[in-house]
Tab-separated table of C-alpha atoms and ligand atoms in Angstrom:
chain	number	residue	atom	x	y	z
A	1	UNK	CA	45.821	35.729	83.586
A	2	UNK	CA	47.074	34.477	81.041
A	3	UNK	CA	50.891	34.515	80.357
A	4	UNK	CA	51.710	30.634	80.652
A	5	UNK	CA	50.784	29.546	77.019
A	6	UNK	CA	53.229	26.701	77.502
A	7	UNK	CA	52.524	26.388	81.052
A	8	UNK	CA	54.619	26.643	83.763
A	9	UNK	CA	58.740	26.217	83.749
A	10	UNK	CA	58.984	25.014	80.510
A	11	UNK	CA	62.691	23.692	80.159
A	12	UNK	CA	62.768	25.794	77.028
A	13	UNK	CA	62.265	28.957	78.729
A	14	UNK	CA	64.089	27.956	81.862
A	15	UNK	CA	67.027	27.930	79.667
A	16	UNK	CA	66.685	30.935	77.796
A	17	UNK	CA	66.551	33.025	81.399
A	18	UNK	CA	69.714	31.218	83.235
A	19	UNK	CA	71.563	31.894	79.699
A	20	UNK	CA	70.835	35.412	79.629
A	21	UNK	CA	70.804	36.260	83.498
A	22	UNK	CA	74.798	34.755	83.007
A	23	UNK	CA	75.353	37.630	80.881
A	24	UNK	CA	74.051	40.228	82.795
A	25	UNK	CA	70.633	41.276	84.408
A	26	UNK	CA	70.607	45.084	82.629
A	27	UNK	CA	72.357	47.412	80.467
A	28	UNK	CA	70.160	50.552	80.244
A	29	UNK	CA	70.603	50.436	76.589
A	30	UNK	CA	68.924	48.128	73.610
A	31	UNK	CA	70.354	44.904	73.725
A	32	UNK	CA	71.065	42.384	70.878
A	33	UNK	CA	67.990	40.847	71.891
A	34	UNK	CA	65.306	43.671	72.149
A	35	UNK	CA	66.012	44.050	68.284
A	36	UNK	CA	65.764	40.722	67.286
A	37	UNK	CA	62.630	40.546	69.687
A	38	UNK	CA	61.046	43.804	67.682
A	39	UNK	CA	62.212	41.918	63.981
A	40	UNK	CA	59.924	38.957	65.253
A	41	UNK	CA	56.809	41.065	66.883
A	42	UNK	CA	56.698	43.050	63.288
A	43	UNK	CA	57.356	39.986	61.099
A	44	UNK	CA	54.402	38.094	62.892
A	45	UNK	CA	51.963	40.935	63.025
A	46	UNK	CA	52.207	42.816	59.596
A	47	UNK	CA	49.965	46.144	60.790
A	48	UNK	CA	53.321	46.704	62.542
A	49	UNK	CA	55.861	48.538	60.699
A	50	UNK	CA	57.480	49.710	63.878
A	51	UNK	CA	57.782	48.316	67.822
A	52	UNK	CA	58.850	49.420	71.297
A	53	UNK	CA	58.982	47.327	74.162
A	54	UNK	CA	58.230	48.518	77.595
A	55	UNK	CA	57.995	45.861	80.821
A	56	UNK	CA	54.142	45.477	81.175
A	57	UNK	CA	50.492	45.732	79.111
A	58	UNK	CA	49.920	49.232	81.418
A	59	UNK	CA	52.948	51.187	79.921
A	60	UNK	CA	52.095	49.493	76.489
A	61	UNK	CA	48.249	51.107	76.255
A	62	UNK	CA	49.272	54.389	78.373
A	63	UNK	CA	52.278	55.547	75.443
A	64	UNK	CA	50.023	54.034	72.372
A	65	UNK	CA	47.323	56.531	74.287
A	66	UNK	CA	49.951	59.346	74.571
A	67	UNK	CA	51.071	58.431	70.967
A	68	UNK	CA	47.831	58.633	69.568
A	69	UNK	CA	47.337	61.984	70.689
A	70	UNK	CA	50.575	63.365	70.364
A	71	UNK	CA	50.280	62.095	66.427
A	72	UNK	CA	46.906	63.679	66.225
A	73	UNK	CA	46.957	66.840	68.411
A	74	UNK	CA	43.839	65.718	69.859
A	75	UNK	CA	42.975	64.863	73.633
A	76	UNK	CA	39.724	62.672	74.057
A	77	UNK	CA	39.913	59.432	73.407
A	78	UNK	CA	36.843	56.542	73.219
A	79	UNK	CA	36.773	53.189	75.451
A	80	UNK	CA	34.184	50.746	75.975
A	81	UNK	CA	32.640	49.397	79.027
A	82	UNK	CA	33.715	46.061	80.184
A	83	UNK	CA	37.237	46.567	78.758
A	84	UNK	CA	40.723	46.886	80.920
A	85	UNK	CA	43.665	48.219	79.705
A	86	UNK	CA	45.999	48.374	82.371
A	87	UNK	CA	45.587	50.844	85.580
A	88	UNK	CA	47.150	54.322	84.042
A	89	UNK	CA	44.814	57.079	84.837
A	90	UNK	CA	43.267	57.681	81.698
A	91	UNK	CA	42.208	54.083	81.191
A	92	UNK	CA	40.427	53.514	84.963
A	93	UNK	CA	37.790	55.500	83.459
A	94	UNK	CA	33.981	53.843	83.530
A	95	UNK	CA	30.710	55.601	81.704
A	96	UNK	CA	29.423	58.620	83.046
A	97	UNK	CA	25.319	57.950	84.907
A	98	UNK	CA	22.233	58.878	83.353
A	99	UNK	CA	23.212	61.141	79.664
A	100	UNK	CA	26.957	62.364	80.734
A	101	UNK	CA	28.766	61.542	77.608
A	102	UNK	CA	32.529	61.809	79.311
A	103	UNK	CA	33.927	58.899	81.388
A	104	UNK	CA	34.085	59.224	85.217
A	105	UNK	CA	37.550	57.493	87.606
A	106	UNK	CA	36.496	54.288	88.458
A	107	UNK	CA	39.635	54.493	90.667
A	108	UNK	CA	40.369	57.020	93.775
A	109	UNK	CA	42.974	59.293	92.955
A	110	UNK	CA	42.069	59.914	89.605
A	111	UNK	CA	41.407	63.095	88.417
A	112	UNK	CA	37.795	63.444	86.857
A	113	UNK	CA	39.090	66.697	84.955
A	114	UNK	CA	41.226	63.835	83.519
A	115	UNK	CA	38.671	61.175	83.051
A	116	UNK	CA	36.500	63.586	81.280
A	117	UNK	CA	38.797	63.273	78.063
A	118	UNK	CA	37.685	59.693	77.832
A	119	UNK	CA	34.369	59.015	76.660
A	120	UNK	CA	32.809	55.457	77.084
A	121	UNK	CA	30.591	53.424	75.436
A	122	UNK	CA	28.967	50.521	75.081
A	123	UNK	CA	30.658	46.986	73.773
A	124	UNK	CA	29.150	45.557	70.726
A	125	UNK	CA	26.904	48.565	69.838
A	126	UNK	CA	28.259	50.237	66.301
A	127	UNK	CA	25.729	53.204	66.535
A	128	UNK	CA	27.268	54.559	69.700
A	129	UNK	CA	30.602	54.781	68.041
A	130	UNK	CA	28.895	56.387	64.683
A	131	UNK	CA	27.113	58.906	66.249
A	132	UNK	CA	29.321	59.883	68.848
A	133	UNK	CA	32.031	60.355	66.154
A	134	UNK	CA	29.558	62.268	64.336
A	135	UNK	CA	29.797	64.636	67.632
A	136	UNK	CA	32.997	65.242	68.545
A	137	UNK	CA	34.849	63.538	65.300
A	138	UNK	CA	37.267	66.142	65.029
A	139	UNK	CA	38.564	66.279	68.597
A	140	UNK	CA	38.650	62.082	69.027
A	141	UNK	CA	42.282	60.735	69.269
A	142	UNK	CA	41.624	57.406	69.792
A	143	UNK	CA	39.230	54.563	69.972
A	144	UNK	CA	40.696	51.477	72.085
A	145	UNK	CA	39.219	48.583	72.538
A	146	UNK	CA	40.217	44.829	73.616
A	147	UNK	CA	38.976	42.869	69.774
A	148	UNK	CA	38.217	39.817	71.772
A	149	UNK	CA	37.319	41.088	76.018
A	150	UNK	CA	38.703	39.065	78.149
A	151	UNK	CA	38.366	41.433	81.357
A	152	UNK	CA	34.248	41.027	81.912
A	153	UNK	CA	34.275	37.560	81.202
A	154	UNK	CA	34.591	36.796	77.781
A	155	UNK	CA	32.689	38.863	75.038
A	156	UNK	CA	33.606	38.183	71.469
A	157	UNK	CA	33.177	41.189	69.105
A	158	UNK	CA	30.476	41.328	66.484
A	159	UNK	CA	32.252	41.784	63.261
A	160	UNK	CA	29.953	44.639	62.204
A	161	UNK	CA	31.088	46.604	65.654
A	162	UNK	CA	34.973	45.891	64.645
A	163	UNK	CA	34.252	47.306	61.153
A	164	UNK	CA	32.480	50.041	61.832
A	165	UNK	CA	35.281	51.413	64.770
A	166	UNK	CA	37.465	50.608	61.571
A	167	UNK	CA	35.973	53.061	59.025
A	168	UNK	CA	34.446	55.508	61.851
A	169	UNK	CA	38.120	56.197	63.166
A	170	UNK	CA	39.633	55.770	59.058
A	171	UNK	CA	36.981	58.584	58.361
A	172	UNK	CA	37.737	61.373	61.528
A	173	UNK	CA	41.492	59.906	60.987
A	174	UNK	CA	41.457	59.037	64.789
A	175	UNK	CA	44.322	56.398	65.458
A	176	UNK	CA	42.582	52.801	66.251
A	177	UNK	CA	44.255	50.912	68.700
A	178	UNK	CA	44.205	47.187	69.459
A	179	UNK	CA	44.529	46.260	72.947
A	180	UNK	CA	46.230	42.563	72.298
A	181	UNK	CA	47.522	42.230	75.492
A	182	UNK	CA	45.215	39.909	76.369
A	183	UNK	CA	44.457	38.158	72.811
A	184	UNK	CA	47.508	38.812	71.606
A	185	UNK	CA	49.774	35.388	70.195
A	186	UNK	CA	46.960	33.768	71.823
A	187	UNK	CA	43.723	34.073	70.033
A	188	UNK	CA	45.775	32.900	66.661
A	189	UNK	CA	49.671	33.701	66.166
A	190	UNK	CA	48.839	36.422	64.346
A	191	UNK	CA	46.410	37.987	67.451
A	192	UNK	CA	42.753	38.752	67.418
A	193	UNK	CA	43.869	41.227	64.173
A	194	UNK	CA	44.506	38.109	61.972
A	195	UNK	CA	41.746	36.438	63.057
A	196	UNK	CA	38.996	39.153	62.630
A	197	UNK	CA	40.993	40.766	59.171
A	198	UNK	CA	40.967	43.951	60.642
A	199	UNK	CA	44.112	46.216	60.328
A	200	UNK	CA	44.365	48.590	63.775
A	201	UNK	CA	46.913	51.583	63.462
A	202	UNK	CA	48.774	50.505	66.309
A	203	UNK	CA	48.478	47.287	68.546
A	204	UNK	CA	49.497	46.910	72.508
A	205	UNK	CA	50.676	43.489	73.610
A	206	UNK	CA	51.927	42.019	76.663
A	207	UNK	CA	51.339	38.733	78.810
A	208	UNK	CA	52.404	35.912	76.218
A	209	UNK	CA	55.228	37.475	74.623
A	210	UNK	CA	57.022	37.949	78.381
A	211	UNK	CA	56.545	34.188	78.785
A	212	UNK	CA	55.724	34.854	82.576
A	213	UNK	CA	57.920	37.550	82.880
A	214	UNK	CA	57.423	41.629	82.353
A	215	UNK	CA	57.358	42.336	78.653
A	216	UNK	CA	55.210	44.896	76.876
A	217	UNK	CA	55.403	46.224	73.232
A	218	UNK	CA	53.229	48.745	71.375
A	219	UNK	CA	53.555	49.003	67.616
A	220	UNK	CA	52.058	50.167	64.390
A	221	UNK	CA	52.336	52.563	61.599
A	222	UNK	CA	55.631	53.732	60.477
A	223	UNK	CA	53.902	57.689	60.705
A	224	UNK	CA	52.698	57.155	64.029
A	225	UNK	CA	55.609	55.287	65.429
A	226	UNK	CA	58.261	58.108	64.156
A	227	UNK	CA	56.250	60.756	66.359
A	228	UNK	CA	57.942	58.925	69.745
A	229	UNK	CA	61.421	60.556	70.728
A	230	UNK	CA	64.126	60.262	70.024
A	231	UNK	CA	62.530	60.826	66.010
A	232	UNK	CA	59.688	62.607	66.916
A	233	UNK	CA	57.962	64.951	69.876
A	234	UNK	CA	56.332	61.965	71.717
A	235	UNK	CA	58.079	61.159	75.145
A	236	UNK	CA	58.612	57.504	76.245
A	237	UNK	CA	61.339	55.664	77.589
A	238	UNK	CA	61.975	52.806	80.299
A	239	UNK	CA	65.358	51.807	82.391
A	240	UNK	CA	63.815	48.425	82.409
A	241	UNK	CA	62.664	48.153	78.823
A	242	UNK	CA	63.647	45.619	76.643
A	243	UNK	CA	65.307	43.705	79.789
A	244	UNK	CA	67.244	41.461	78.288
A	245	UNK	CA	66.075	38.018	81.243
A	246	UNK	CA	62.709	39.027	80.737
A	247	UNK	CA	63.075	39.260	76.322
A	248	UNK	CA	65.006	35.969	76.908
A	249	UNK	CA	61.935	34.307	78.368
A	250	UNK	CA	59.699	35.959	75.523
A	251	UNK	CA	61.716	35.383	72.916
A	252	UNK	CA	61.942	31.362	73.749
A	253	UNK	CA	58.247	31.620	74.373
A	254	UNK	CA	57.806	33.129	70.966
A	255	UNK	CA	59.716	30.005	69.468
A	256	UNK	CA	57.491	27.334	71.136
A	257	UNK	CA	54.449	28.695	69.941
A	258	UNK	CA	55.174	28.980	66.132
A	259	UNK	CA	55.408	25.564	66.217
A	260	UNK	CA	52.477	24.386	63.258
A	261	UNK	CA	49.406	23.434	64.725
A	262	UNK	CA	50.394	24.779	68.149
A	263	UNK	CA	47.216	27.352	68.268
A	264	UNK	CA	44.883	24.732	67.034
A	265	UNK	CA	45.848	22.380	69.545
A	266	UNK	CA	44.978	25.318	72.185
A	267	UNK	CA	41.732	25.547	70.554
A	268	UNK	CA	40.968	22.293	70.382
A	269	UNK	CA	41.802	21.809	74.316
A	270	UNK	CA	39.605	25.084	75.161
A	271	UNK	CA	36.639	23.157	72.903
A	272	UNK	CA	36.734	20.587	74.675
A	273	UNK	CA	36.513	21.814	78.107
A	274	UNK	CA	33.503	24.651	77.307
A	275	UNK	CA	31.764	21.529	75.374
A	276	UNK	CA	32.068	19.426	78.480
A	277	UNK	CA	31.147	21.839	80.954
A	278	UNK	CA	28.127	22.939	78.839
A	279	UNK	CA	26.980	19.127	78.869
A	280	UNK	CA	27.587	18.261	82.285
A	281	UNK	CA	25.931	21.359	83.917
A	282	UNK	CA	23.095	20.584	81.617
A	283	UNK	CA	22.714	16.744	83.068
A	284	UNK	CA	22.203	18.269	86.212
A	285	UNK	CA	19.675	20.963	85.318
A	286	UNK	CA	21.986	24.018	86.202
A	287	UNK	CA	21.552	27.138	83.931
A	288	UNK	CA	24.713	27.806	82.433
A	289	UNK	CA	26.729	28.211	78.806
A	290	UNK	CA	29.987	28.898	77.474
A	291	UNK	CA	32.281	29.385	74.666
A	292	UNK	CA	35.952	29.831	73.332
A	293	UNK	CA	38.007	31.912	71.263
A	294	UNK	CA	41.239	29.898	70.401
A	295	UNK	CA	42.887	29.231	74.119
A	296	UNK	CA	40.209	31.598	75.743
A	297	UNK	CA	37.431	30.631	76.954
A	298	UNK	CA	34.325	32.090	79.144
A	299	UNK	CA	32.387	30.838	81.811
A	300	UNK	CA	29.060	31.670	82.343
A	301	UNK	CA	26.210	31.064	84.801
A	302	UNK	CA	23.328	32.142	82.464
A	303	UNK	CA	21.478	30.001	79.903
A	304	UNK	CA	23.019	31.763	76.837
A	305	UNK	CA	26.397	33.034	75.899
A	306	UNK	CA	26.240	36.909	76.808
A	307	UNK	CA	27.706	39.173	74.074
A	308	UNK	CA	26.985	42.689	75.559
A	309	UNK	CA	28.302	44.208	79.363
A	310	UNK	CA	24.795	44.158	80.692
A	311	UNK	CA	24.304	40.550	79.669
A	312	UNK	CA	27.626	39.535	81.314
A	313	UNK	CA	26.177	41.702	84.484
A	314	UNK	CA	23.059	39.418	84.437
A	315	UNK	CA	25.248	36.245	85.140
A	316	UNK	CA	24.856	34.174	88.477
A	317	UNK	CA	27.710	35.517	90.612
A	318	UNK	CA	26.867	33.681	93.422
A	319	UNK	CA	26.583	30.132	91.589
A	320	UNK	CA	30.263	31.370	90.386
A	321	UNK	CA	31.405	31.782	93.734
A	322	UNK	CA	30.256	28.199	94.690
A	323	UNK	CA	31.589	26.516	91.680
A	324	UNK	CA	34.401	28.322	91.974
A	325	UNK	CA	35.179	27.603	95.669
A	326	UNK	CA	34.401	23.756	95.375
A	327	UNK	CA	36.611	23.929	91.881
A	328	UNK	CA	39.004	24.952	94.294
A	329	UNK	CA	38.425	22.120	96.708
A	330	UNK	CA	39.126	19.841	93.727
A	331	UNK	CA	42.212	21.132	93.314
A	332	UNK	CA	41.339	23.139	90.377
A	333	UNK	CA	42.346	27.154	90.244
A	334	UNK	CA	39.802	28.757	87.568
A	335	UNK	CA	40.285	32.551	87.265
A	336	UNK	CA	38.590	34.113	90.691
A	337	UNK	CA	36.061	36.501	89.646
A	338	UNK	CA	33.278	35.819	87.306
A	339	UNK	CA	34.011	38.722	85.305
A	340	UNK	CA	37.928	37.231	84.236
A	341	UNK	CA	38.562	35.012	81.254
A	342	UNK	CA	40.169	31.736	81.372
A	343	UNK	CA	42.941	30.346	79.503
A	344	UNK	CA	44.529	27.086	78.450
A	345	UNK	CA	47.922	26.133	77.901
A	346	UNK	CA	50.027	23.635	75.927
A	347	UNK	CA	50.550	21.791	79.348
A	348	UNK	CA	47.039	20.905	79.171
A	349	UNK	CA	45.876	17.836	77.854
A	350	UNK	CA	42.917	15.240	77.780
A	351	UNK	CA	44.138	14.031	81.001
A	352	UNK	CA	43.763	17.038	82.456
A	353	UNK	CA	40.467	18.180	81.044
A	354	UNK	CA	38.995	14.966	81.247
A	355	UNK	CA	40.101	15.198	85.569
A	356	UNK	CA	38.419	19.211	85.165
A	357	UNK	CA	35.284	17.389	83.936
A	358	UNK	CA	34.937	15.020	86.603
A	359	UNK	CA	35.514	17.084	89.583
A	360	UNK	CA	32.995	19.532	87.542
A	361	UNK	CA	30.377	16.333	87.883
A	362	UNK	CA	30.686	16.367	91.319
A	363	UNK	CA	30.710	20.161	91.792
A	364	UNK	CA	27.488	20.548	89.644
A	365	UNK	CA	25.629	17.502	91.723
A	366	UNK	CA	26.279	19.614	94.835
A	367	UNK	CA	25.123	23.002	93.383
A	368	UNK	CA	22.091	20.912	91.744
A	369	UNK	CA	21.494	19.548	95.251
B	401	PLP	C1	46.352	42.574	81.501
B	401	PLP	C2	45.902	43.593	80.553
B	401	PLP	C3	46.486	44.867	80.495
B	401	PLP	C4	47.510	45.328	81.490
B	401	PLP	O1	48.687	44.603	81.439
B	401	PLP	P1	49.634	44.534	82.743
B	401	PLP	O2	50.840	43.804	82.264
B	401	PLP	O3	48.853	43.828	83.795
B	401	PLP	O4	49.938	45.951	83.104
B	401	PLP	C5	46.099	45.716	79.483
B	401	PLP	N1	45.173	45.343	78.586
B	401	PLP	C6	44.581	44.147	78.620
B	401	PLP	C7	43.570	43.796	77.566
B	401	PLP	C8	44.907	43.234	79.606
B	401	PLP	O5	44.284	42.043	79.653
């Protein structure tokens, strides 16, 4: 899912967690190093003046959500579909059939008088975005999105679409919010923000900077952020926040991965496996494609890379299922649905893509067969 960006039990991290578990598991107050956790989250990604921590990406996205609104007085907010952002009610929200314009539960047990404050919308697509802002404008919160999806497969963003969600919500003065869980400290150090040059009001993070254990943060504007208690109206709080194990393991995470050249090498590990899977699944005739953003990468059993949620939809799930499965046989655990992203770490190497490969040559001669 991607947490282990220096793979698993990495003595670095082991000893960052016994250290800090010596001194105590929790305080219920801000320790020493939640603050020097928050100067590092805002030194590394500048559209942060301000950060809170929290324990996972759910709480993260479900206060930026509440803090959006709260800032702006407003209640509906805009998602797209194809994108996760953690299972709070407001988020398990999926488009409404036929012309409904508001969002419907895509969960039991969530209320669709709730789901009808988020509206839904297509990935990709910058008209939807214009003229639905054109509609309700004044009365739009929020726009969230994931800047690189990594929860329907993998769908990197059109540049226009990330612009125009930029100036739509800069124009109705709607709060934009980054969903980085997934991308974040991943995509590039500086997150799928950096990489793109677009500046989101506030950011959500989560999976890498816990190192593989429960950290979230959300962070942005100094004018937004002073609207959460105790400065401002907006209520949030956690006993569990901050933890001071679970910052420990960040923190040393953190350290690893601001090593220079530390994202190309994840880059250069994800090229290689797409470009090999691409070229042996083409030897054997099988219709497939794939691609990489930094240590993501997507999977897909369709002749071209898809960039939209239909296209993803169109994929071969049942040639995923069989590759997967006899992946599995190999010995090899790729992410179990054909609608997850994968991920490398910096415990992968040649050796280990080149043994992928290989076991994908004999998976792709049975499928072929
Ligand atoms: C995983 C994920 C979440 C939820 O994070 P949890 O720690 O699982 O609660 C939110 N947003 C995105 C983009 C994610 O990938």
């Amino acid at each position: 899912m991607g947490p282990m960006i220096v793979g698993h039990s990495h003595p670095d991290v082991l000893q960052a967690v016994c250290d800090a578990a010596a001194n105590g598991l929790s305080f219920g107050a801000p320790t020493a190093r939640e603050v020097e956790m928050a100067d590092l989250l805002t030194e590394l990604i500048p559209s942060m003046d301000m950060v809170r921590l929290t324990s996972s990406g759910t709480e993260a996205t479900m206060s930026a959500i509440r803090l959006a609104r709260g800032y702006t007085g407003r209640s509906k907010i805009i998602k797209f579909e194809g994108c996760y952002h953690g299972h709070s009610d407001s988020l398990l929200v999926k488009a409404g059939s036929g012309a409904l314009t508001f969002g419907q539960p895509s969960s039991a047990g969530v209320p669709p008088e709730l789901a009808a404050y988020t509206i839904v919308l297509e990935y990709n697509a910058p008209q939807p975005l214009v003229d639905t802002f054109a509609q309700w404008g004044d009365q739009i919160a929020a726009v969230i999105v994931e800047p690189v999806v990594g929860n329907m497969n993998l769908i990197a963003p059109r540049t226009e679409f990330l612009q125009t969600m930029r100036e739509v919500c800069t124009r109705y003065g709607a709060v934009l919010i980054f969903d980085e869980v997934m991308t974040g400290f991943r995509v590039a150090l500086g997150g799928a923000q950096a990489l793109y040059e677009i500046t989101p009001d506030i950011s959500t993070f989560g999976k890498v900077i816990g190192g593989g254990m429960p950290v979230g943060a959300f962070g942005g504007r100094r004018d937004i952020m002073e609207q959460l208690a105790p400065l401002g109206p907006v209520y949030q709080a956690g006993t569990l926040s901050g933890n001071p194990v679970a910052v420990a393991a960040g923190l040393a995470t953190l350290k690893l991965i601001q090593v220079p050249g530390f994202h190309q090498r994840l880059d250069d590990t994800a090229r290689q496996l797409t470009e090999g899977l691409v070229a042996m699944a083409g030897k054997h005739g099988i219709s497939f494609s794939a691609q990489h953003v930094g240590g993501m990468f997507g999977l897909y059993f369709r002749a071209q890379v898809p960039q939209t949620y239909d296209e993803v939809t169109e994929c071969d799930k049942e040639a995923f299922n069989r590759f997967f499965h006899a992946m599995l046989d190999e010995g090899i655990y790729f992410a179990p649905s054909a609608f997850e992203a994968g991920f490398v770490s910096a415990a992968h190497g040649t050796t280990e893509i080149e043994a992928t490969l290989a076991a994908a040559d004999r998976v792709f001669v049975k499928m072929a067969a």
